[in-house]
Short mmCIF file of C-alpha atoms and ligand atoms in Angstrom, two decimals:
data_model
loop_
_atom_site.label_atom_id
_atom_site.label_comp_id
_atom_site.label_asym_id
_atom_site.label_seq_id
_atom_site.Cartn_x
_atom_site.Cartn_y
_atom_site.Cartn_z
CA MET J 78 5.80 21.17 -5.07
CA TRP J 79 5.12 19.47 -1.70
CA ARG J 80 1.54 20.62 -1.83
CA TYR J 81 0.77 20.11 -5.52
CA TRP J 82 3.28 17.38 -6.27
CA PRO J 83 1.42 15.36 -8.97
CA ARG J 84 0.12 18.47 -10.73
CA TYR J 85 3.50 20.19 -10.48
CA VAL J 86 5.35 17.18 -11.88
CA ALA J 87 2.74 16.73 -14.65
CA ALA J 88 3.20 20.41 -15.58
CA CYS J 89 6.97 19.89 -15.76
CA ARG J 90 6.38 16.87 -18.01
CA ARG J 91 4.27 19.04 -20.35
CA ARG J 92 6.80 21.85 -20.39
CA TYR J 93 10.12 19.96 -20.50
CA GLY J 94 9.29 16.58 -22.02
CA SER J 95 9.66 13.00 -20.82
CA VAL J 96 12.83 13.60 -18.79
CA PHE J 97 13.47 16.60 -16.55
CA THR J 98 15.39 17.53 -13.42
CA LEU J 99 14.08 18.91 -10.15
CA ARG J 100 16.33 20.16 -7.38
CA VAL J 101 14.46 19.65 -4.15
CA SER J 102 15.50 20.80 -0.70
CA GLN J 103 16.31 17.78 1.56
CA LEU J 104 16.12 15.33 -1.37
CA GLY J 105 18.73 16.75 -3.74
CA THR J 106 18.67 16.36 -7.51
CA ILE J 107 15.86 14.22 -8.87
CA VAL J 108 15.67 13.24 -12.53
CA TYR J 109 12.12 12.25 -13.47
CA LEU J 110 11.64 9.61 -16.13
CA SER J 111 8.39 8.94 -17.95
CA ASP J 112 9.48 7.03 -21.03
CA PRO J 113 8.86 3.29 -20.46
CA ALA J 114 12.04 2.37 -22.36
CA GLU J 115 14.16 4.47 -19.96
CA ILE J 116 12.25 3.20 -16.93
CA LYS J 117 13.00 -0.33 -18.08
CA LYS J 118 16.73 0.44 -17.89
CA VAL J 119 16.31 1.48 -14.25
CA PHE J 120 14.17 -1.47 -13.19
CA ALA J 121 16.34 -4.00 -15.03
CA GLY J 122 19.58 -2.25 -14.04
CA ASP J 123 22.19 -3.49 -11.57
CA ALA J 124 20.84 -3.16 -8.02
CA ALA J 125 24.32 -2.06 -6.91
CA THR J 126 24.02 0.98 -9.20
CA TYR J 127 20.40 1.90 -8.51
CA HIS J 128 19.94 2.16 -4.74
CA ALA J 129 16.28 2.16 -3.66
CA GLY J 130 17.08 1.65 0.02
CA GLU J 131 19.09 4.87 0.03
CA ALA J 132 16.18 6.67 -1.65
CA ASN J 133 13.91 5.43 1.17
CA SER J 134 16.43 6.02 3.94
CA MET J 135 14.46 8.87 5.53
CA LEU J 136 12.05 6.20 6.80
CA SER J 137 14.67 4.26 8.74
CA GLY J 138 13.96 6.27 11.92
CA LEU J 139 10.63 4.47 12.10
CA LEU J 140 11.20 1.24 10.19
CA GLY J 141 14.60 0.45 11.70
CA PRO J 142 18.00 -0.12 10.06
CA ALA J 143 17.29 -3.73 9.03
CA SER J 144 14.05 -2.92 7.18
CA VAL J 145 13.94 -4.47 3.70
CA LEU J 146 12.78 -1.08 2.42
CA VAL J 147 15.88 0.85 3.47
CA VAL J 148 18.74 -1.57 2.74
CA ASP J 149 20.54 -2.19 -0.55
CA ASP J 150 22.85 -4.61 -2.34
CA ASP J 151 23.37 -8.17 -1.06
CA VAL J 152 21.82 -7.38 2.31
CA HIS J 153 18.62 -6.40 0.54
CA ARG J 154 18.65 -9.45 -1.71
CA ASP J 155 19.12 -11.81 1.27
CA ARG J 156 16.51 -10.11 3.49
CA ARG J 157 13.96 -9.99 0.71
CA ARG J 158 14.50 -13.66 -0.04
CA LEU J 159 13.72 -14.52 3.59
CA MET J 160 10.47 -12.56 3.33
CA LEU J 161 9.03 -13.97 0.13
CA GLU J 162 7.06 -16.94 1.44
CA PRO J 163 4.09 -15.14 3.07
CA PHE J 164 3.52 -13.11 -0.10
CA THR J 165 3.31 -15.93 -2.61
CA ARG J 166 0.00 -16.49 -4.41
CA ASP J 167 -0.77 -19.64 -2.37
CA ALA J 168 0.01 -18.08 0.99
CA VAL J 169 -2.11 -15.04 0.15
CA ALA J 170 -4.99 -17.25 -1.03
CA ARG J 171 -5.10 -18.78 2.47
CA GLN J 172 -5.74 -15.33 3.93
CA THR J 173 -8.61 -14.15 1.73
CA ARG J 174 -11.31 -15.58 3.98
CA ILE J 175 -9.98 -13.61 6.96
CA MET J 176 -9.89 -10.48 4.80
CA ALA J 177 -13.53 -11.01 3.80
CA ASP J 178 -14.70 -11.61 7.37
CA ILE J 179 -12.93 -8.51 8.64
CA ALA J 180 -14.42 -6.39 5.86
CA ALA J 181 -17.93 -7.81 6.39
CA ALA J 182 -17.81 -7.09 10.14
CA ASP J 183 -16.74 -3.51 9.56
CA ILE J 184 -19.26 -2.81 6.79
CA ALA J 185 -22.09 -3.90 9.13
CA GLY J 186 -21.41 -0.71 11.11
CA TRP J 187 -21.29 1.76 8.18
CA PRO J 188 -23.63 4.74 8.33
CA VAL J 189 -26.71 4.59 6.10
CA GLY J 190 -28.31 7.51 4.28
CA LYS J 191 -25.55 10.05 4.82
CA THR J 192 -22.31 10.93 3.11
CA PHE J 193 -19.11 9.83 4.86
CA PRO J 194 -15.42 9.56 3.98
CA VAL J 195 -14.61 5.95 3.26
CA ALA J 196 -10.81 6.22 3.61
CA PRO J 197 -10.80 5.96 7.44
CA ARG J 198 -13.07 2.87 7.27
CA MET J 199 -10.72 1.30 4.75
CA SER J 200 -7.79 2.14 6.97
CA LYS J 201 -9.43 0.28 9.84
CA ILE J 202 -10.10 -2.75 7.67
CA THR J 203 -6.61 -2.95 6.19
CA LEU J 204 -4.97 -2.42 9.59
CA GLU J 205 -7.03 -5.25 11.04
CA VAL J 206 -6.11 -7.45 8.07
CA ILE J 207 -2.40 -6.85 8.64
CA LEU J 208 -2.67 -7.36 12.38
CA ARG J 209 -4.42 -10.71 11.89
CA THR J 210 -2.69 -12.10 8.81
CA VAL J 211 0.78 -10.59 8.90
CA ILE J 212 1.43 -10.10 12.61
CA GLY J 213 -0.93 -12.96 13.50
CA ALA J 214 -2.03 -11.17 16.68
CA SER J 215 -4.92 -12.74 18.57
CA ASP J 216 -4.54 -11.61 22.19
CA PRO J 217 -7.44 -9.11 22.61
CA ALA J 218 -5.55 -6.65 24.81
CA ARG J 219 -2.55 -6.59 22.51
CA LEU J 220 -4.74 -6.26 19.43
CA ALA J 221 -6.54 -3.32 21.01
CA ALA J 222 -3.22 -1.65 21.88
CA LEU J 223 -1.89 -2.17 18.33
CA ARG J 224 -5.12 -0.77 16.86
CA ASP J 225 -4.59 2.29 18.98
CA VAL J 226 -0.89 2.99 18.47
CA MET J 227 -0.36 2.11 14.82
CA PRO J 228 -2.69 4.74 13.30
CA LYS J 229 -1.01 7.35 15.51
CA LEU J 230 2.37 6.39 14.11
CA LEU J 231 1.07 6.40 10.56
CA ASN J 232 -0.66 9.74 10.84
CA LEU J 233 2.23 11.82 12.12
CA SER J 234 2.06 15.52 11.26
CA ALA J 235 4.69 17.08 9.04
CA PHE J 236 6.29 18.53 12.20
CA GLN J 237 6.37 15.15 13.96
CA LEU J 238 7.77 13.55 10.79
CA LEU J 239 10.92 15.62 11.18
CA SER J 240 11.86 13.28 14.03
CA ILE J 241 11.58 10.27 11.70
CA THR J 242 13.95 11.79 9.15
CA SER J 243 16.26 13.03 11.97
CA PRO J 244 15.79 10.47 14.79
CA ASP J 245 18.05 12.47 17.19
CA LEU J 246 15.17 14.93 17.52
CA GLN J 247 13.18 12.25 19.33
CA ASN J 248 15.23 13.05 22.43
CA ARG J 249 13.90 16.62 22.44
CA LEU J 250 10.72 17.65 24.16
CA PRO J 251 8.39 18.37 21.21
CA TRP J 252 9.17 15.00 19.65
CA ARG J 253 9.37 12.76 22.71
CA GLY J 254 5.79 11.67 22.09
CA VAL J 255 6.90 10.09 18.81
CA ARG J 256 9.65 8.19 20.65
CA ARG J 257 7.09 6.99 23.23
CA ARG J 258 4.74 5.73 20.51
CA ILE J 259 7.49 3.91 18.67
CA ALA J 260 8.58 2.33 21.98
CA GLN J 261 4.99 1.29 22.69
CA ALA J 262 4.61 -0.28 19.24
CA ASP J 263 7.98 -2.01 19.66
CA ARG J 264 6.94 -3.55 22.98
CA LEU J 265 3.84 -4.99 21.35
CA LEU J 266 5.71 -6.30 18.33
CA TYR J 267 8.45 -7.89 20.46
CA ALA J 268 5.74 -9.56 22.56
CA GLU J 269 4.24 -11.06 19.38
CA ILE J 270 7.69 -12.25 18.27
CA ALA J 271 8.30 -13.90 21.66
CA ASP J 272 4.87 -15.59 21.51
CA ARG J 273 5.56 -16.94 18.05
CA ARG J 274 8.99 -18.31 19.02
CA ALA J 275 7.43 -20.10 21.98
CA ASP J 276 4.41 -21.42 20.08
CA PRO J 277 4.42 -25.23 19.82
CA GLU J 278 2.19 -24.81 16.73
CA LEU J 279 4.73 -22.54 14.98
CA ALA J 280 5.33 -25.02 12.14
CA SER J 281 1.66 -25.07 11.10
CA ARG J 282 0.83 -21.38 11.55
CA CYS J 283 0.19 -19.37 8.37
CA ASP J 284 0.58 -15.77 9.59
CA ALA J 285 3.50 -13.94 7.98
CA LEU J 286 5.32 -13.52 11.31
CA ALA J 287 5.36 -17.29 11.87
CA MET J 288 6.83 -17.74 8.37
CA LEU J 289 9.44 -15.05 9.01
CA VAL J 290 10.43 -16.69 12.33
CA ARG J 291 10.82 -20.02 10.49
CA ALA J 292 12.63 -18.57 7.46
CA ALA J 293 16.31 -19.49 7.19
CA ASP J 294 18.93 -18.75 4.53
CA GLN J 295 21.07 -21.47 2.94
CA ASP J 296 23.48 -21.36 5.90
CA GLY J 297 20.59 -21.88 8.29
CA ARG J 298 20.72 -18.30 9.61
CA THR J 299 17.36 -17.00 10.83
CA MET J 300 16.28 -13.45 11.64
CA THR J 301 17.02 -11.95 15.06
CA ASP J 302 14.28 -10.35 17.14
CA SER J 303 15.29 -6.85 16.13
CA GLU J 304 15.41 -7.79 12.43
CA LEU J 305 11.94 -9.29 12.77
CA ARG J 306 10.70 -6.15 14.48
CA ASP J 307 12.00 -3.97 11.64
CA GLN J 308 10.33 -6.16 9.01
CA LEU J 309 7.01 -6.19 10.87
CA MET J 310 7.06 -2.41 11.22
CA THR J 311 7.88 -2.18 7.51
CA LEU J 312 4.98 -4.42 6.52
CA LEU J 313 2.62 -2.44 8.76
CA VAL J 314 3.73 0.90 7.34
CA ALA J 315 4.07 -0.19 3.70
CA GLY J 316 0.97 -2.36 3.56
CA HIS J 317 -1.71 -0.62 5.55
CA ASP J 318 -2.46 2.91 4.36
CA THR J 319 -1.38 2.15 0.78
CA THR J 320 -4.01 -0.56 0.33
CA ALA J 321 -6.63 1.44 2.22
CA THR J 322 -6.03 4.41 -0.06
CA GLY J 323 -6.25 2.24 -3.19
CA LEU J 324 -9.61 0.96 -1.93
CA ALA J 325 -10.87 4.44 -1.08
CA TRP J 326 -9.99 5.62 -4.59
CA ALA J 327 -11.75 2.59 -6.10
CA LEU J 328 -15.00 3.51 -4.34
CA GLU J 329 -14.55 7.20 -5.09
CA ARG J 330 -14.17 6.37 -8.80
CA LEU J 331 -17.00 3.79 -8.86
CA THR J 332 -19.60 6.04 -7.24
CA ARG J 333 -18.82 8.72 -9.83
CA HIS J 334 -19.33 6.27 -12.70
CA PRO J 335 -22.81 4.74 -12.28
CA ALA J 336 -22.60 2.39 -15.28
CA VAL J 337 -19.28 0.96 -14.05
CA LEU J 338 -20.70 0.73 -10.53
CA ALA J 339 -23.67 -1.34 -11.75
CA LYS J 340 -21.30 -3.67 -13.60
CA ALA J 341 -19.08 -3.89 -10.53
CA VAL J 342 -22.01 -4.99 -8.34
CA GLU J 343 -22.85 -7.77 -10.81
CA ALA J 344 -19.19 -8.81 -10.87
CA ALA J 345 -19.06 -8.85 -7.06
CA GLU J 346 -22.11 -11.10 -6.86
CA ALA J 347 -20.58 -13.37 -9.52
CA SER J 348 -17.29 -13.44 -7.62
CA ALA J 349 -19.13 -14.34 -4.40
CA ALA J 350 -20.78 -17.21 -6.28
CA GLY J 351 -17.35 -18.50 -7.35
CA ASP J 352 -17.41 -17.23 -10.96
CA PRO J 353 -13.82 -16.36 -12.06
CA GLN J 354 -15.16 -13.72 -14.47
CA GLY J 355 -16.48 -11.82 -11.47
CA ASP J 356 -13.00 -11.93 -9.93
CA GLU J 357 -11.50 -10.76 -13.19
CA TYR J 358 -13.69 -7.67 -13.37
CA LEU J 359 -13.01 -6.80 -9.71
CA ASP J 360 -9.29 -7.15 -10.45
CA ALA J 361 -9.75 -4.91 -13.50
CA ILE J 362 -11.32 -2.26 -11.24
CA ALA J 363 -8.36 -2.47 -8.86
CA LYS J 364 -5.86 -2.26 -11.74
CA GLU J 365 -7.61 0.68 -13.38
CA THR J 366 -7.93 2.49 -10.06
CA LEU J 367 -4.22 2.07 -9.34
CA ARG J 368 -3.49 3.29 -12.86
CA ILE J 369 -5.58 6.42 -12.85
CA ARG J 370 -5.04 7.23 -9.15
CA PRO J 371 -1.67 5.66 -8.27
CA VAL J 372 -1.24 5.67 -4.50
CA VAL J 373 2.51 6.09 -4.88
CA PHE J 374 3.25 8.68 -7.56
CA ASP J 375 6.91 7.86 -8.19
CA VAL J 376 9.69 5.59 -6.96
CA GLY J 377 13.31 6.63 -6.41
CA ARG J 378 16.75 5.13 -7.03
CA VAL J 379 19.96 6.89 -5.96
CA LEU J 380 22.75 6.37 -8.51
CA LYS J 381 25.92 4.86 -7.06
CA ARG J 382 27.88 5.47 -10.24
CA ALA J 383 27.46 7.63 -13.33
CA VAL J 384 25.02 6.26 -15.92
CA ASP J 385 23.83 7.28 -19.37
CA ILE J 386 20.10 7.46 -19.43
CA ALA J 387 17.49 9.21 -21.60
CA GLY J 388 20.32 10.82 -23.58
CA TYR J 389 21.99 12.36 -20.52
CA HIS J 390 25.10 11.47 -18.57
CA LEU J 391 23.99 11.47 -14.94
CA PRO J 392 26.59 11.54 -12.15
CA ALA J 393 26.58 9.37 -9.01
CA GLY J 394 24.46 10.83 -6.22
CA VAL J 395 21.56 11.87 -8.45
CA MET J 396 18.18 10.26 -7.76
CA VAL J 397 16.34 8.93 -10.78
CA ALA J 398 12.57 8.67 -10.35
CA PRO J 399 10.42 6.53 -12.64
CA GLY J 400 7.26 8.65 -12.70
CA VAL J 401 4.51 6.09 -12.12
CA GLY J 402 1.73 8.69 -12.37
CA LEU J 403 3.24 10.28 -15.48
CA VAL J 404 3.37 6.98 -17.36
CA HIS J 405 -0.17 6.07 -16.30
CA ALA J 406 -1.50 9.40 -17.59
CA ASP J 407 0.10 9.09 -21.02
CA ASP J 408 -2.57 9.03 -23.76
CA ARG J 409 -0.22 7.21 -26.12
CA ILE J 410 -0.08 4.28 -23.70
CA TYR J 411 -3.65 4.51 -22.36
CA PRO J 412 -5.91 6.15 -24.97
CA ASP J 413 -8.15 8.74 -23.31
CA ALA J 414 -6.06 8.24 -20.17
CA ASP J 415 -8.26 10.49 -18.00
CA ARG J 416 -11.23 8.16 -18.45
CA PHE J 417 -11.86 5.62 -15.66
CA ASP J 418 -12.51 2.47 -17.66
CA PRO J 419 -11.88 -0.90 -15.96
CA ASP J 420 -12.83 -2.64 -19.22
CA ARG J 421 -9.49 -1.63 -20.68
CA MET J 422 -7.86 -3.90 -18.08
CA VAL J 423 -10.00 -6.98 -18.76
CA GLY J 424 -7.84 -9.59 -20.47
CA ALA J 425 -5.04 -7.03 -20.96
CA THR J 426 -1.42 -8.12 -20.61
CA LEU J 427 0.17 -5.38 -18.56
CA SER J 428 3.78 -4.49 -19.13
CA PRO J 429 5.90 -3.82 -16.01
CA THR J 430 7.02 -0.49 -17.47
CA THR J 431 3.59 0.83 -18.46
CA TRP J 432 1.56 -0.35 -15.44
CA LEU J 433 3.76 0.21 -12.41
CA PRO J 434 1.74 1.14 -9.30
CA PHE J 435 3.93 -1.28 -7.33
CA GLY J 436 7.26 0.02 -8.67
CA GLY J 437 9.49 -2.47 -10.40
CA GLY J 438 12.55 -4.66 -10.77
CA ALA J 439 14.23 -6.19 -7.74
CA ARG J 440 12.44 -3.67 -5.52
CA ARG J 441 8.91 -4.20 -6.80
CA CYS J 442 6.41 -4.14 -3.95
CA LEU J 443 6.76 -7.33 -1.92
CA GLY J 444 3.07 -7.19 -1.01
CA ALA J 445 1.64 -6.61 -4.52
CA THR J 446 -0.15 -9.99 -4.69
CA PHE J 447 -1.42 -9.49 -1.15
CA ALA J 448 -2.66 -5.96 -1.94
CA MET J 449 -4.41 -7.00 -5.16
CA ALA J 450 -6.14 -9.89 -3.39
CA GLU J 451 -7.18 -7.63 -0.54
CA MET J 452 -8.55 -5.02 -2.92
CA ARG J 453 -10.58 -7.65 -4.75
CA VAL J 454 -11.96 -9.21 -1.57
CA VAL J 455 -12.80 -5.95 0.21
CA LEU J 456 -14.41 -4.49 -2.92
CA ARG J 457 -16.47 -7.64 -3.29
CA GLU J 458 -17.69 -7.41 0.30
CA VAL J 459 -18.54 -3.71 -0.01
CA LEU J 460 -20.38 -4.17 -3.30
CA CYS J 461 -22.29 -7.25 -2.09
CA ARG J 462 -23.21 -5.82 1.30
CA THR J 463 -24.16 -2.24 0.51
CA GLU J 464 -26.18 -0.35 -2.02
CA LEU J 465 -23.94 2.55 -2.95
CA VAL J 466 -25.48 5.79 -4.14
CA PRO J 467 -23.95 7.06 -7.39
CA THR J 468 -23.10 10.75 -7.28
CA ALA J 469 -22.78 13.53 -9.82
CA ALA J 470 -20.23 15.27 -7.57
CA GLY J 471 -16.88 16.04 -9.18
CA GLY J 472 -13.95 13.73 -8.62
CA GLU J 473 -11.80 14.38 -5.55
CA ARG J 474 -8.36 15.85 -5.98
CA GLN J 475 -5.22 13.94 -5.06
CA ARG J 476 -3.88 15.17 -1.72
CA VAL J 477 -0.29 14.55 -0.68
CA LYS J 478 -0.08 12.59 2.58
CA HIS J 479 3.55 11.79 3.40
CA VAL J 480 4.52 9.67 0.42
CA ILE J 481 1.07 8.69 -0.80
CA LEU J 482 -1.76 10.45 -2.65
CA THR J 483 -5.15 10.20 -0.95
CA PRO J 484 -8.57 11.50 -2.04
CA ASP J 485 -8.83 15.10 -0.90
CA ARG J 486 -12.05 14.56 1.11
CA GLY J 487 -11.31 10.99 2.13
CA GLY J 488 -13.41 9.48 -0.68
CA LEU J 489 -16.94 10.65 0.16
CA ILE J 490 -19.57 7.98 -0.47
CA GLU J 491 -23.15 7.30 0.58
CA VAL J 492 -24.77 3.95 1.36
CA ALA J 493 -28.51 3.78 0.59
CA ARG J 494 -28.93 0.56 2.57
CA LEU J 495 -26.99 -2.37 3.93
CA ARG J 496 -27.89 -5.75 2.47
CA GLU J 497 -26.85 -9.38 2.48
CA PRO J 498 -24.93 -10.87 -0.47
CA ARG J 499 -27.08 -13.01 -2.78
CA THR J 500 -24.67 -15.90 -2.21
CA SER J 501 -24.31 -16.94 1.42
CA PRO J 502 -20.75 -16.38 2.74
CA GLU J 503 -20.89 -19.87 4.29
CA SER J 504 -20.67 -21.42 0.85
CA ARG J 505 -17.36 -19.73 0.07
CA THR J 506 -14.02 -21.38 0.65
CA GLY J 507 -11.13 -20.41 2.92
CA THR J 508 -10.28 -20.22 6.62
CA ARG J 509 -12.82 -18.56 8.92
CA VAL J 510 -11.80 -16.10 11.58
CA ALA J 511 -13.87 -15.02 14.55
CA VAL J 512 -14.71 -11.37 13.99
CA ALA J 513 -17.88 -10.02 15.49
CA PRO J 514 -19.03 -6.43 15.19
CA ASP J 515 -19.25 -4.66 18.54
CA HIS J 516 -21.88 -2.02 19.19
CA HIS J 517 -19.98 0.52 17.05
CA GLY J 518 -19.73 -1.98 14.25
CA GLU J 519 -15.99 -2.19 14.93
CA VAL J 520 -14.09 -5.43 14.58
CA VAL J 521 -13.38 -6.87 18.03
C1 HEM H 73 -2.22 -0.86 -3.09
C2 HEM H 73 -1.31 -1.15 -2.18
C3 HEM H 73 0.16 -0.97 -2.33
C4 HEM H 73 0.87 -0.14 -3.17
C5 HEM H 73 0.31 0.85 -4.19
C6 HEM H 73 2.27 -0.36 -2.90
C7 HEM H 73 3.30 0.27 -3.59
C8 HEM H 73 4.64 0.03 -3.34
C9 HEM H 73 5.71 0.68 -4.06
C10 HEM H 73 5.53 1.71 -5.17
C11 HEM H 73 6.88 0.22 -3.56
C12 HEM H 73 8.29 0.63 -3.99
C13 HEM H 73 8.69 -0.21 -5.18
C14 HEM H 73 9.94 0.26 -5.88
O1 HEM H 73 10.75 1.00 -5.30
O2 HEM H 73 10.13 -0.10 -7.06
C15 HEM H 73 6.55 -0.75 -2.52
C16 HEM H 73 7.49 -1.45 -1.80
C17 HEM H 73 7.16 -2.34 -0.79
N1 HEM H 73 5.90 -2.71 -0.40
FE1 HEM H 73 4.14 -2.09 -1.23
N2 HEM H 73 2.39 -1.30 -1.93
C18 HEM H 73 1.14 -1.71 -1.54
C19 HEM H 73 0.82 -2.67 -0.60
C20 HEM H 73 1.74 -3.38 0.13
C21 HEM H 73 1.40 -4.42 1.06
C22 HEM H 73 -0.01 -4.94 1.35
C23 HEM H 73 2.58 -4.85 1.62
C24 HEM H 73 2.81 -5.93 2.66
C25 HEM H 73 1.94 -6.33 3.54
C26 HEM H 73 3.65 -4.09 1.02
C27 HEM H 73 4.99 -4.23 1.31
C28 HEM H 73 6.01 -3.61 0.64
C29 HEM H 73 7.42 -3.84 0.93
C30 HEM H 73 8.00 -4.75 2.00
C31 HEM H 73 8.15 -3.04 0.02
C32 HEM H 73 9.67 -2.94 -0.09
C33 HEM H 73 10.19 -3.89 -1.17
C34 HEM H 73 11.69 -3.85 -1.36
O3 HEM H 73 12.28 -2.77 -1.15
O4 HEM H 73 12.27 -4.87 -1.73
N3 HEM H 73 3.10 -3.21 0.12
N4 HEM H 73 5.18 -0.85 -2.43
#
């Protein structure tokens, strides 16, 4: 199952129907759900009954005990409330220019005339976006150190991951390296937090960290340094590789569908010229990509009391798992579900229980608006600045990487030539950020 997770679960769905139980070592009993009506009960259910934090608890060794991802009940509600501001539509709109500049600088260094995996390039772009817009880092030495340590923490091997699920292991020799890296990342994050607290311009800054430092609940309580550290680590981990993988899948799908690719290039040029229809088609590509290749295949909730669901009486302790990928592959919901067809998303009203790449309910992805904006902007830059070569190669398989599903070969693409967008970037709106490509085409 660990190796062939989506295929295994899809096979179970075919054999046993829309609800079935898996008993998995380390995780316990998991009841998969793929009927939207049953999933609705979970997402709309009482947060005290359906514990998502507990389902994510194996990540607390890295994210920290205060992370919004691993807590439940009132603590979760209060923490999440303090974190909403940077992820509102308006706050995200203020960051799109930075996203575009970072993407443009990276694309300038892409190889021409040979096949390369695009996932690592996307990872670099989305990491830089988070470092600049969420952490708000600008000190060159600290940025360089964060660029170095964060990918190492996010690309831990299965063996190293054991020390995240059982943090005591970090005191033992084979895992001490993990402890060192976490400590190094912590030092950098605490330095950013200290800088922000001391910044006389704090009130006018628009990076997420500045907003989190300012955020106060109704009693005026603000987050402590260690709470802020845990939330920053959470945003880095939850927001970086997920978005990069969504983007890699989008390009993998587009290059294998030449007619859609041609339409996407036109939409990107229109978007760059300020035409909302261009934006809409780019959004449709992102939505369809996340439908057909969901980065997160399922989400979990641990039951705190017995519930009746899908015709079964499930005891406390069981994990119910709305099967995102199962719902998205259902032909009754998406006719010809295996076909990549962004047009089906244009003008469509998506229901939260049939299009759920960001999970749902009170735990729905905090960064969904941010991720969708980033996907649109980065896709636009790629499509306006490169000529992508369509390929007749077969689609890449989904490979399990920790909790996400990446393209098996990293999303192989080829760029025929680099080009300039038809509309000059200077005419677009938003805040500029200084990003210049260095001699490797990397953002400095
Ligand atoms: C395409 C990109 C992304 C995908 C597919 C994705 C998907 C998800 C999913 C499935 C969940 C769990 C939802 C649930 O349990 O119902 C989640 C939670 C979360 N995501 Fe994302 N995510 C993405 C990008 C981001 C970004 C860019 C950020 C922030 C910068 C972010 C921050 C979070 C946080 C903080 C949570 C925890 C929410 C909570 O427990 O209240 N994500 N995401």
